[in-house]
JSON list of C-alpha atoms in Angstrom, two decimals:
[
{"chain": "A", "resi": 281, "resn": "UNK", "atom": "CA", "xyz": [86.29, 52.27, -12.15]},
{"chain": "A", "resi": 282, "resn": "UNK", "atom": "CA", "xyz": [89.26, 49.93, -11.88]},
{"chain": "A", "resi": 283, "resn": "UNK", "atom": "CA", "xyz": [90.40, 48.67, -15.26]},
{"chain": "A", "resi": 284, "resn": "UNK", "atom": "CA", "xyz": [90.39, 44.89, -15.37]},
{"chain": "A", "resi": 285, "resn": "UNK", "atom": "CA", "xyz": [91.21, 41.96, -17.59]},
{"chain": "A", "resi": 286, "resn": "UNK", "atom": "CA", "xyz": [87.94, 40.97, -19.27]},
{"chain": "A", "resi": 287, "resn": "UNK", "atom": "CA", "xyz": [87.31, 37.79, -21.23]},
{"chain": "A", "resi": 288, "resn": "UNK", "atom": "CA", "xyz": [84.46, 37.36, -23.69]},
{"chain": "A", "resi": 289, "resn": "UNK", "atom": "CA", "xyz": [83.21, 33.88, -24.51]},
{"chain": "A", "resi": 290, "resn": "UNK", "atom": "CA", "xyz": [80.47, 33.88, -27.12]},
{"chain": "A", "resi": 291, "resn": "UNK", "atom": "CA", "xyz": [78.04, 31.88, -29.17]},
{"chain": "A", "resi": 292, "resn": "UNK", "atom": "CA", "xyz": [78.56, 32.31, -32.90]},
{"chain": "A", "resi": 293, "resn": "UNK", "atom": "CA", "xyz": [76.46, 35.18, -34.17]},
{"chain": "A", "resi": 294, "resn": "UNK", "atom": "CA", "xyz": [75.72, 36.62, -30.74]},
{"chain": "A", "resi": 295, "resn": "UNK", "atom": "CA", "xyz": [77.83, 39.73, -31.33]},
{"chain": "A", "resi": 296, "resn": "UNK", "atom": "CA", "xyz": [80.54, 38.85, -28.83]},
{"chain": "A", "resi": 297, "resn": "UNK", "atom": "CA", "xyz": [83.29, 40.30, -31.01]},
{"chain": "A", "resi": 298, "resn": "UNK", "atom": "CA", "xyz": [81.48, 43.62, -31.34]},
{"chain": "A", "resi": 299, "resn": "UNK", "atom": "CA", "xyz": [80.74, 43.71, -27.61]},
{"chain": "A", "resi": 300, "resn": "UNK", "atom": "CA", "xyz": [84.41, 43.14, -26.78]},
{"chain": "A", "resi": 301, "resn": "UNK", "atom": "CA", "xyz": [85.63, 45.70, -29.28]},
{"chain": "A", "resi": 302, "resn": "UNK", "atom": "CA", "xyz": [83.25, 48.43, -28.10]},
{"chain": "A", "resi": 303, "resn": "UNK", "atom": "CA", "xyz": [83.95, 47.63, -24.46]},
{"chain": "A", "resi": 304, "resn": "UNK", "atom": "CA", "xyz": [87.71, 47.94, -24.93]},
{"chain": "A", "resi": 305, "resn": "UNK", "atom": "CA", "xyz": [87.21, 51.26, -26.70]},
{"chain": "A", "resi": 306, "resn": "UNK", "atom": "CA", "xyz": [85.03, 52.59, -23.87]},
{"chain": "A", "resi": 307, "resn": "UNK", "atom": "CA", "xyz": [87.59, 51.51, -21.27]},
{"chain": "A", "resi": 308, "resn": "UNK", "atom": "CA", "xyz": [90.54, 52.64, -23.42]},
{"chain": "A", "resi": 309, "resn": "UNK", "atom": "CA", "xyz": [92.29, 49.28, -23.03]},
{"chain": "A", "resi": 310, "resn": "UNK", "atom": "CA", "xyz": [93.75, 46.77, -25.47]},
{"chain": "A", "resi": 311, "resn": "UNK", "atom": "CA", "xyz": [91.46, 44.46, -27.46]},
{"chain": "A", "resi": 312, "resn": "UNK", "atom": "CA", "xyz": [92.47, 41.01, -28.69]},
{"chain": "A", "resi": 313, "resn": "UNK", "atom": "CA", "xyz": [90.50, 38.69, -30.93]},
{"chain": "A", "resi": 314, "resn": "UNK", "atom": "CA", "xyz": [91.73, 38.03, -34.45]},
{"chain": "A", "resi": 315, "resn": "UNK", "atom": "CA", "xyz": [94.72, 40.20, -33.52]},
{"chain": "A", "resi": 316, "resn": "UNK", "atom": "CA", "xyz": [96.03, 37.18, -31.63]},
{"chain": "A", "resi": 317, "resn": "UNK", "atom": "CA", "xyz": [96.48, 35.35, -34.95]},
{"chain": "A", "resi": 318, "resn": "UNK", "atom": "CA", "xyz": [98.74, 38.07, -36.33]},
{"chain": "A", "resi": 319, "resn": "UNK", "atom": "CA", "xyz": [100.66, 38.42, -33.07]},
{"chain": "A", "resi": 320, "resn": "UNK", "atom": "CA", "xyz": [101.28, 34.69, -32.86]},
{"chain": "A", "resi": 321, "resn": "UNK", "atom": "CA", "xyz": [102.35, 34.61, -36.52]},
{"chain": "A", "resi": 322, "resn": "UNK", "atom": "CA", "xyz": [104.89, 37.37, -35.83]},
{"chain": "A", "resi": 323, "resn": "UNK", "atom": "CA", "xyz": [106.59, 34.96, -33.45]},
{"chain": "A", "resi": 324, "resn": "UNK", "atom": "CA", "xyz": [107.75, 33.19, -36.61]},
{"chain": "A", "resi": 325, "resn": "UNK", "atom": "CA", "xyz": [106.88, 29.61, -35.72]},
{"chain": "A", "resi": 326, "resn": "UNK", "atom": "CA", "xyz": [103.58, 29.44, -37.62]},
{"chain": "A", "resi": 327, "resn": "UNK", "atom": "CA", "xyz": [102.07, 31.37, -40.50]},
{"chain": "A", "resi": 328, "resn": "UNK", "atom": "CA", "xyz": [98.61, 32.96, -40.44]},
{"chain": "A", "resi": 329, "resn": "UNK", "atom": "CA", "xyz": [96.98, 30.27, -42.61]},
{"chain": "A", "resi": 330, "resn": "UNK", "atom": "CA", "xyz": [98.24, 27.48, -40.33]},
{"chain": "A", "resi": 331, "resn": "UNK", "atom": "CA", "xyz": [96.96, 29.26, -37.23]},
{"chain": "A", "resi": 332, "resn": "UNK", "atom": "CA", "xyz": [93.55, 30.05, -38.70]},
{"chain": "A", "resi": 333, "resn": "UNK", "atom": "CA", "xyz": [93.16, 26.46, -39.89]},
{"chain": "A", "resi": 334, "resn": "UNK", "atom": "CA", "xyz": [93.84, 25.01, -36.45]},
{"chain": "A", "resi": 335, "resn": "UNK", "atom": "CA", "xyz": [92.85, 27.51, -33.77]},
{"chain": "A", "resi": 336, "resn": "UNK", "atom": "CA", "xyz": [89.72, 26.89, -31.68]},
{"chain": "A", "resi": 337, "resn": "UNK", "atom": "CA", "xyz": [89.58, 23.39, -33.10]},
{"chain": "A", "resi": 338, "resn": "UNK", "atom": "CA", "xyz": [90.17, 20.12, -31.31]},
{"chain": "A", "resi": 339, "resn": "UNK", "atom": "CA", "xyz": [92.09, 17.39, -33.13]},
{"chain": "A", "resi": 340, "resn": "UNK", "atom": "CA", "xyz": [91.61, 13.75, -32.12]},
{"chain": "A", "resi": 341, "resn": "UNK", "atom": "CA", "xyz": [94.66, 11.93, -30.72]},
{"chain": "A", "resi": 342, "resn": "UNK", "atom": "CA", "xyz": [96.88, 10.22, -33.27]},
{"chain": "A", "resi": 343, "resn": "UNK", "atom": "CA", "xyz": [97.25, 7.14, -31.08]},
{"chain": "A", "resi": 344, "resn": "UNK", "atom": "CA", "xyz": [94.56, 5.25, -29.16]},
{"chain": "A", "resi": 345, "resn": "UNK", "atom": "CA", "xyz": [94.26, 5.83, -25.43]},
{"chain": "A", "resi": 346, "resn": "UNK", "atom": "CA", "xyz": [95.27, 2.69, -23.54]},
{"chain": "A", "resi": 347, "resn": "UNK", "atom": "CA", "xyz": [93.37, 1.54, -20.44]},
{"chain": "A", "resi": 348, "resn": "UNK", "atom": "CA", "xyz": [94.86, 3.09, -17.31]},
{"chain": "A", "resi": 349, "resn": "UNK", "atom": "CA", "xyz": [96.53, 5.97, -19.19]},
{"chain": "A", "resi": 350, "resn": "UNK", "atom": "CA", "xyz": [95.12, 9.51, -19.33]},
{"chain": "A", "resi": 351, "resn": "UNK", "atom": "CA", "xyz": [97.07, 10.33, -22.49]},
{"chain": "A", "resi": 352, "resn": "UNK", "atom": "CA", "xyz": [97.55, 8.34, -25.70]},
{"chain": "A", "resi": 353, "resn": "UNK", "atom": "CA", "xyz": [100.61, 6.13, -25.84]},
{"chain": "A", "resi": 354, "resn": "UNK", "atom": "CA", "xyz": [103.44, 7.87, -27.74]},
{"chain": "A", "resi": 355, "resn": "UNK", "atom": "CA", "xyz": [101.39, 11.06, -27.72]},
{"chain": "A", "resi": 356, "resn": "UNK", "atom": "CA", "xyz": [102.58, 13.76, -30.08]},
{"chain": "A", "resi": 357, "resn": "UNK", "atom": "CA", "xyz": [101.47, 17.38, -30.26]},
{"chain": "A", "resi": 358, "resn": "UNK", "atom": "CA", "xyz": [98.95, 17.94, -33.03]},
{"chain": "A", "resi": 359, "resn": "UNK", "atom": "CA", "xyz": [98.43, 21.25, -34.85]},
{"chain": "A", "resi": 360, "resn": "UNK", "atom": "CA", "xyz": [95.62, 22.35, -32.54]},
{"chain": "A", "resi": 361, "resn": "UNK", "atom": "CA", "xyz": [97.79, 21.54, -29.50]},
{"chain": "A", "resi": 362, "resn": "UNK", "atom": "CA", "xyz": [100.65, 23.64, -30.84]},
{"chain": "A", "resi": 363, "resn": "UNK", "atom": "CA", "xyz": [98.34, 26.58, -31.50]},
{"chain": "A", "resi": 364, "resn": "UNK", "atom": "CA", "xyz": [96.68, 26.29, -28.09]},
{"chain": "A", "resi": 365, "resn": "UNK", "atom": "CA", "xyz": [100.04, 26.26, -26.30]},
{"chain": "A", "resi": 366, "resn": "UNK", "atom": "CA", "xyz": [101.32, 29.18, -28.35]},
{"chain": "A", "resi": 367, "resn": "UNK", "atom": "CA", "xyz": [98.18, 31.26, -27.87]},
{"chain": "A", "resi": 368, "resn": "UNK", "atom": "CA", "xyz": [98.05, 30.45, -24.14]},
{"chain": "A", "resi": 369, "resn": "UNK", "atom": "CA", "xyz": [101.56, 31.77, -23.64]},
{"chain": "A", "resi": 370, "resn": "UNK", "atom": "CA", "xyz": [100.77, 34.85, -25.74]},
{"chain": "A", "resi": 371, "resn": "UNK", "atom": "CA", "xyz": [97.48, 35.59, -23.93]},
{"chain": "A", "resi": 372, "resn": "UNK", "atom": "CA", "xyz": [99.14, 35.35, -20.52]},
{"chain": "A", "resi": 373, "resn": "UNK", "atom": "CA", "xyz": [101.96, 37.61, -21.67]},
{"chain": "A", "resi": 374, "resn": "UNK", "atom": "CA", "xyz": [99.55, 40.25, -23.00]},
{"chain": "A", "resi": 375, "resn": "UNK", "atom": "CA", "xyz": [97.41, 40.14, -19.85]},
{"chain": "A", "resi": 376, "resn": "UNK", "atom": "CA", "xyz": [100.49, 40.62, -17.69]},
{"chain": "A", "resi": 377, "resn": "UNK", "atom": "CA", "xyz": [101.20, 43.88, -19.50]},
{"chain": "A", "resi": 378, "resn": "UNK", "atom": "CA", "xyz": [97.92, 45.42, -18.35]},
{"chain": "A", "resi": 379, "resn": "UNK", "atom": "CA", "xyz": [94.12, 45.52, -18.59]},
{"chain": "A", "resi": 380, "resn": "UNK", "atom": "CA", "xyz": [92.66, 44.17, -21.82]},
{"chain": "A", "resi": 381, "resn": "UNK", "atom": "CA", "xyz": [89.65, 42.47, -23.41]},
{"chain": "A", "resi": 382, "resn": "UNK", "atom": "CA", "xyz": [90.29, 39.00, -24.86]},
{"chain": "A", "resi": 383, "resn": "UNK", "atom": "CA", "xyz": [87.69, 37.23, -26.99]},
{"chain": "A", "resi": 384, "resn": "UNK", "atom": "CA", "xyz": [87.43, 33.44, -27.10]},
{"chain": "A", "resi": 385, "resn": "UNK", "atom": "CA", "xyz": [90.36, 31.01, -27.23]},
{"chain": "A", "resi": 386, "resn": "UNK", "atom": "CA", "xyz": [89.80, 29.67, -23.68]},
{"chain": "A", "resi": 387, "resn": "UNK", "atom": "CA", "xyz": [91.03, 33.01, -22.32]},
{"chain": "A", "resi": 388, "resn": "UNK", "atom": "CA", "xyz": [88.79, 32.76, -19.25]},
{"chain": "A", "resi": 389, "resn": "UNK", "atom": "CA", "xyz": [90.43, 29.44, -18.36]},
{"chain": "A", "resi": 390, "resn": "UNK", "atom": "CA", "xyz": [93.96, 30.46, -19.34]},
{"chain": "A", "resi": 391, "resn": "UNK", "atom": "CA", "xyz": [93.76, 33.63, -17.21]},
{"chain": "A", "resi": 392, "resn": "UNK", "atom": "CA", "xyz": [91.77, 32.13, -14.33]},
{"chain": "A", "resi": 393, "resn": "UNK", "atom": "CA", "xyz": [94.55, 32.93, -11.82]},
{"chain": "A", "resi": 394, "resn": "UNK", "atom": "CA", "xyz": [94.60, 36.63, -12.79]},
{"chain": "A", "resi": 395, "resn": "UNK", "atom": "CA", "xyz": [91.09, 37.42, -11.49]},
{"chain": "A", "resi": 396, "resn": "UNK", "atom": "CA", "xyz": [89.52, 38.35, -14.84]},
{"chain": "A", "resi": 397, "resn": "UNK", "atom": "CA", "xyz": [85.90, 39.36, -15.33]},
{"chain": "A", "resi": 398, "resn": "UNK", "atom": "CA", "xyz": [84.50, 36.53, -17.45]},
{"chain": "A", "resi": 399, "resn": "UNK", "atom": "CA", "xyz": [81.51, 37.20, -19.69]},
{"chain": "A", "resi": 400, "resn": "UNK", "atom": "CA", "xyz": [79.46, 34.85, -21.84]},
{"chain": "A", "resi": 401, "resn": "UNK", "atom": "CA", "xyz": [77.53, 36.45, -24.70]},
{"chain": "A", "resi": 402, "resn": "UNK", "atom": "CA", "xyz": [74.65, 34.44, -26.12]},
{"chain": "A", "resi": 403, "resn": "UNK", "atom": "CA", "xyz": [71.37, 34.70, -27.99]},
{"chain": "A", "resi": 404, "resn": "UNK", "atom": "CA", "xyz": [68.59, 32.67, -29.55]},
{"chain": "A", "resi": 405, "resn": "UNK", "atom": "CA", "xyz": [69.45, 30.62, -32.61]},
{"chain": "A", "resi": 406, "resn": "UNK", "atom": "CA", "xyz": [67.03, 32.57, -34.79]},
{"chain": "A", "resi": 407, "resn": "UNK", "atom": "CA", "xyz": [68.46, 35.95, -33.82]},
{"chain": "A", "resi": 408, "resn": "UNK", "atom": "CA", "xyz": [72.01, 34.74, -34.34]},
{"chain": "A", "resi": 409, "resn": "UNK", "atom": "CA", "xyz": [71.13, 33.41, -37.79]},
{"chain": "A", "resi": 410, "resn": "UNK", "atom": "CA", "xyz": [69.55, 36.76, -38.67]},
{"chain": "A", "resi": 411, "resn": "UNK", "atom": "CA", "xyz": [72.63, 38.65, -37.48]},
{"chain": "A", "resi": 412, "resn": "UNK", "atom": "CA", "xyz": [74.91, 36.49, -39.61]},
{"chain": "A", "resi": 413, "resn": "UNK", "atom": "CA", "xyz": [72.57, 36.82, -42.61]},
{"chain": "A", "resi": 414, "resn": "UNK", "atom": "CA", "xyz": [72.83, 40.61, -42.34]},
{"chain": "A", "resi": 415, "resn": "UNK", "atom": "CA", "xyz": [76.63, 40.34, -42.43]},
{"chain": "A", "resi": 416, "resn": "UNK", "atom": "CA", "xyz": [76.89, 38.34, -45.67]},
{"chain": "A", "resi": 417, "resn": "UNK", "atom": "CA", "xyz": [78.89, 40.45, -48.18]},
{"chain": "A", "resi": 418, "resn": "UNK", "atom": "CA", "xyz": [77.02, 41.77, -51.19]},
{"chain": "A", "resi": 419, "resn": "UNK", "atom": "CA", "xyz": [77.30, 39.40, -54.13]},
{"chain": "A", "resi": 420, "resn": "UNK", "atom": "CA", "xyz": [77.38, 36.24, -52.04]},
{"chain": "A", "resi": 421, "resn": "UNK", "atom": "CA", "xyz": [74.24, 34.15, -51.84]},
{"chain": "A", "resi": 422, "resn": "UNK", "atom": "CA", "xyz": [73.62, 31.99, -48.79]},
{"chain": "A", "resi": 423, "resn": "UNK", "atom": "CA", "xyz": [70.30, 30.51, -47.75]},
{"chain": "A", "resi": 424, "resn": "UNK", "atom": "CA", "xyz": [69.02, 30.81, -44.19]},
{"chain": "A", "resi": 425, "resn": "UNK", "atom": "CA", "xyz": [69.44, 27.04, -43.80]},
{"chain": "A", "resi": 426, "resn": "UNK", "atom": "CA", "xyz": [73.08, 27.26, -44.85]},
{"chain": "A", "resi": 427, "resn": "UNK", "atom": "CA", "xyz": [73.72, 30.02, -42.32]},
{"chain": "A", "resi": 428, "resn": "UNK", "atom": "CA", "xyz": [71.87, 28.02, -39.65]},
{"chain": "A", "resi": 429, "resn": "UNK", "atom": "CA", "xyz": [74.11, 25.02, -40.27]},
{"chain": "A", "resi": 430, "resn": "UNK", "atom": "CA", "xyz": [77.20, 27.22, -40.05]},
{"chain": "A", "resi": 431, "resn": "UNK", "atom": "CA", "xyz": [76.09, 28.76, -36.74]},
{"chain": "A", "resi": 432, "resn": "UNK", "atom": "CA", "xyz": [75.37, 25.35, -35.20]},
{"chain": "A", "resi": 433, "resn": "UNK", "atom": "CA", "xyz": [78.61, 23.82, -36.50]},
{"chain": "A", "resi": 434, "resn": "UNK", "atom": "CA", "xyz": [80.81, 26.65, -35.20]},
{"chain": "A", "resi": 435, "resn": "UNK", "atom": "CA", "xyz": [79.23, 26.44, -31.74]},
{"chain": "A", "resi": 436, "resn": "UNK", "atom": "CA", "xyz": [79.80, 22.69, -31.65]},
{"chain": "A", "resi": 437, "resn": "UNK", "atom": "CA", "xyz": [83.46, 23.15, -32.58]},
{"chain": "A", "resi": 438, "resn": "UNK", "atom": "CA", "xyz": [83.94, 25.90, -29.99]},
{"chain": "A", "resi": 439, "resn": "UNK", "atom": "CA", "xyz": [82.36, 23.76, -27.28]},
{"chain": "A", "resi": 440, "resn": "UNK", "atom": "CA", "xyz": [84.46, 20.74, -28.20]},
{"chain": "A", "resi": 441, "resn": "UNK", "atom": "CA", "xyz": [87.66, 22.81, -28.24]},
{"chain": "A", "resi": 442, "resn": "UNK", "atom": "CA", "xyz": [86.90, 24.52, -24.94]},
{"chain": "A", "resi": 443, "resn": "UNK", "atom": "CA", "xyz": [85.90, 21.35, -23.15]},
{"chain": "A", "resi": 444, "resn": "UNK", "atom": "CA", "xyz": [89.01, 19.53, -24.41]},
{"chain": "A", "resi": 445, "resn": "UNK", "atom": "CA", "xyz": [91.55, 22.17, -23.36]},
{"chain": "A", "resi": 446, "resn": "UNK", "atom": "CA", "xyz": [89.78, 23.87, -20.45]},
{"chain": "A", "resi": 447, "resn": "UNK", "atom": "CA", "xyz": [88.39, 20.66, -18.99]},
{"chain": "A", "resi": 448, "resn": "UNK", "atom": "CA", "xyz": [85.06, 22.26, -18.10]},
{"chain": "A", "resi": 449, "resn": "UNK", "atom": "CA", "xyz": [81.70, 22.89, -19.75]},
{"chain": "A", "resi": 450, "resn": "UNK", "atom": "CA", "xyz": [81.51, 25.66, -22.35]},
{"chain": "A", "resi": 451, "resn": "UNK", "atom": "CA", "xyz": [78.71, 28.10, -21.58]},
{"chain": "A", "resi": 452, "resn": "UNK", "atom": "CA", "xyz": [78.01, 26.82, -18.06]},
{"chain": "A", "resi": 453, "resn": "UNK", "atom": "CA", "xyz": [76.58, 29.73, -16.10]},
{"chain": "A", "resi": 454, "resn": "UNK", "atom": "CA", "xyz": [78.54, 29.06, -12.92]},
{"chain": "A", "resi": 455, "resn": "UNK", "atom": "CA", "xyz": [81.88, 29.61, -14.70]},
{"chain": "A", "resi": 456, "resn": "UNK", "atom": "CA", "xyz": [81.13, 33.21, -15.74]},
{"chain": "A", "resi": 457, "resn": "UNK", "atom": "CA", "xyz": [80.64, 36.48, -13.90]},
{"chain": "A", "resi": 458, "resn": "UNK", "atom": "CA", "xyz": [78.08, 37.68, -16.44]},
{"chain": "A", "resi": 459, "resn": "UNK", "atom": "CA", "xyz": [75.91, 35.88, -19.00]},
{"chain": "A", "resi": 460, "resn": "UNK", "atom": "CA", "xyz": [74.28, 38.38, -21.35]},
{"chain": "A", "resi": 461, "resn": "UNK", "atom": "CA", "xyz": [71.54, 37.72, -23.92]},
{"chain": "A", "resi": 462, "resn": "UNK", "atom": "CA", "xyz": [72.03, 40.17, -26.79]},
{"chain": "A", "resi": 463, "resn": "UNK", "atom": "CA", "xyz": [68.49, 39.41, -28.04]},
{"chain": "A", "resi": 464, "resn": "UNK", "atom": "CA", "xyz": [67.28, 41.41, -25.05]},
{"chain": "A", "resi": 465, "resn": "UNK", "atom": "CA", "xyz": [69.79, 44.24, -24.73]},
{"chain": "A", "resi": 466, "resn": "UNK", "atom": "CA", "xyz": [71.62, 44.41, -28.05]},
{"chain": "A", "resi": 467, "resn": "UNK", "atom": "CA", "xyz": [75.34, 45.04, -28.50]},
{"chain": "A", "resi": 468, "resn": "UNK", "atom": "CA", "xyz": [75.40, 48.46, -26.84]},
{"chain": "A", "resi": 469, "resn": "UNK", "atom": "CA", "xyz": [73.24, 47.23, -23.98]},
{"chain": "A", "resi": 470, "resn": "UNK", "atom": "CA", "xyz": [75.67, 44.36, -23.38]},
{"chain": "A", "resi": 471, "resn": "UNK", "atom": "CA", "xyz": [78.55, 46.84, -23.21]},
{"chain": "A", "resi": 472, "resn": "UNK", "atom": "CA", "xyz": [76.65, 49.03, -20.73]},
{"chain": "A", "resi": 473, "resn": "UNK", "atom": "CA", "xyz": [75.79, 45.96, -18.63]},
{"chain": "A", "resi": 474, "resn": "UNK", "atom": "CA", "xyz": [79.45, 44.98, -18.34]},
{"chain": "A", "resi": 475, "resn": "UNK", "atom": "CA", "xyz": [80.46, 48.55, -17.52]},
{"chain": "A", "resi": 476, "resn": "UNK", "atom": "CA", "xyz": [77.84, 48.68, -14.77]},
{"chain": "A", "resi": 477, "resn": "UNK", "atom": "CA", "xyz": [79.11, 45.39, -13.37]},
{"chain": "A", "resi": 478, "resn": "UNK", "atom": "CA", "xyz": [82.68, 46.69, -13.35]},
{"chain": "A", "resi": 479, "resn": "UNK", "atom": "CA", "xyz": [81.57, 49.67, -11.25]},
{"chain": "A", "resi": 480, "resn": "UNK", "atom": "CA", "xyz": [80.67, 47.31, -8.41]},
{"chain": "A", "resi": 481, "resn": "UNK", "atom": "CA", "xyz": [83.07, 44.41, -9.02]},
{"chain": "A", "resi": 482, "resn": "UNK", "atom": "CA", "xyz": [85.57, 43.70, -6.26]}
]
């Protein structure tokens, strides 16, 4: 099996992080998700709190867009723009070093010229709520409705961010090599599905 660059896009609560982590371990290749925050912070330009507050979020332009102009007049980079540019450069640099699994952060779009295998991990809202409920640390008390709101809000923010920077629809089937429903196959089944695909992928 040829080792490839693999990107994992995911609905919140679908288990995309776990799928990516287990897949990278099975393939013995690098895994990047939250690790990208620490790596970008090591560059020295931004601290971890700044990155976490602004990554995978889309800020509105500071100036109004004038008729006939694609960009706002006197456009200035906003925090989310700075993080996107920094992470894009970092993701490309890491991918150039060798096969890896990258979760989220428009990686499928950023690496589109490097022939990655792009996966979208999804699931029903109810199953994703249940998964997140099971992950709440002991001592914290969240209602199912609160978790539901969180799941929906995070997906909306991810879609808005992706569609702003990638200029295409988040979760659109045609843009991915594999779309996997973890309700049906679970985390391990999703990993096995991707491995089977890689066996036959050109």
